[in-house]
Amino acid sequence: MARILIVDDQDSARTLLSEMLLAEGYEVDQAPGGESACTMVASNGYDLVITDLRMGEVGGLEVLRRTRETSPLTEVIVMTAFGTIEDAVEAIRFGARDFVQKPFVEDELLIKVARAARTRQLQGELRAAASDFRERYNFGNIIGQSAEIRDVLGRIVRIAPTDATVLITGESGTGKELVARAIHANSLRAERPFVSINCAALTETLLESELFGHVRGSFTGAVQTRKGLFEEANGGTFFFDEIAETPPSLQAKLLRAIQEGEIRRLGDNKPINVDARIIAATNQNLRLLIEEKRFREDLYYRLNVARFELPPLRERKEDIPPIVDAFLEKYGKKMGRKASLGPGVLEYLTGYDFPGNIRELENLIEQGVALAQDGQVHLSDMVPNSNGKNSGLQPGHQSLVHLVREVERDAIVRALRQVEGNKERAAELLGLSPTTLWRKMKRLRLEWP
Ligand SMILES: Nc1ncnc2c1ncn2[C@@H]1O[C@H](COP(=O)(O)OP(=O)(O)OP(=O)(O)O)[C@@H](O)[C@H]1O
Ligand SMILES: [Mg+2]
């Protein structure tokens, strides 16, 4: 139940109100004047302060102002005598939640109190959720001591509080999503939603309806009107993952949405305003895609306001030891066992190229901890699992998955060459459906102009 402070220099009014609220189950304190009220708020917090406006030395407006300062989450309701509504209006302007007129009607008062208490509670929950989010995505989770990573952290601090659009590029597994969430968590929008969409995971129509929503009947299967994800992000941050995968027709709509802060649901002409901060990520070279006319240049410039280029792990090997330590601890805790690196393992890791970057390192450590015997992760427990081009591995260390992928890649490339890049015919040659071929190429990050 909410904790409430009643402030009034009139004893009888205070007692009456106090009894009403106690009967409802609230926890109630009383202050006979503005000065004592301010002290009590500063030391006890309160969910709600109900204060008279006209009191001796320190009036209700001053109580309101100081409550805002010392206990910003506390809600304030002001009481005002009949005929002095202007004062109440002013108090609302200064941040009071509501006002009641004296002599008050009990029902009306209780409803207003309940509403303010609920608001306070919701805010508390939002805060808790936000601080939980912040804890998970604070800088402490972006580990590294290299100049590159320190530069990234410094720029997150500077760019997060602005509403600037951010483009994050980097190879797979370099931490693009982690950085996107850290930017949100450290922005003024932290208590509002972080909504993300993976542009590669959906077909064109579905992607559009996911993004912008649709009205009933706008396409086969649209049985109900639905709000899009973009709208859900209102007030918060929208994260476009794998932005390069957006089909060209949708890129134009995206550009308009970002530029004008306005969307239209599929099958509807009515514009809807959306205020969302945009962060986009890709592991592809957008400049190249622009040259190939597969990505709109204007969209690129619109996104590329603040740019984060995350370097591959192999170019900042000094980050490997601290990241390894963090993952050893993380998975040690998770699996309830302590493990450290056995002889030669760190040397092996720092000598390895990590085509899958930090995600690959994380998987290796997770697996290592799971397999660890007598508290040590041995070299034989390290089975790299990425589709490693540039891999610095000895063949003996390659996993089956890895080898299969290499073989697949080879076969696809050979088939494509043979039919001069015609994907339908290549699929036929390989005994696959065109979609399966497309999916495999995507998974192998194999591009064929
Ligand atoms: N500097 C870092 N410190 C600690 N963990 C990191 C760091 N960078 C990335 N990670 C972890 O590595 C994993 C991969 O990161 P993330 O998903 O952000 O990569 P990504 O760039 O989005 O990859 P992809 O392009 O494949 O989607 C995550 O579990 C993330 O928490
Ligand atoms: Mg990602």
Short mmCIF file of C-alpha atoms in Angstrom, two decimals, residues 230-235 257 260-263 272-276:
data_model
loop_
_atom_site.label_atom_id
_atom_site.label_comp_id
_atom_site.label_asym_id
_atom_site.label_seq_id
_atom_site.Cartn_x
_atom_site.Cartn_y
_atom_site.Cartn_z
CA PHE A 230 7.70 0.76 -35.18
CA GLU A 231 4.69 2.13 -33.36
CA GLU A 232 5.54 -0.03 -30.35
CA ALA A 233 8.87 1.75 -30.17
CA ASN A 234 7.24 5.14 -29.79
CA GLY A 235 9.23 7.19 -27.31
CA ALA A 257 9.32 6.83 -41.89
CA GLU A 260 9.22 12.29 -41.33
CA GLY A 261 8.63 10.32 -38.17
CA GLU A 262 5.47 9.16 -39.78
CA ILE A 263 4.18 5.76 -40.84
CA ILE A 272 0.60 7.95 -37.66
CA ASN A 273 3.32 9.88 -35.89
CA VAL A 274 6.08 7.88 -34.30
CA ASP A 275 8.93 9.28 -32.27
CA ALA A 276 11.61 6.63 -32.22
#
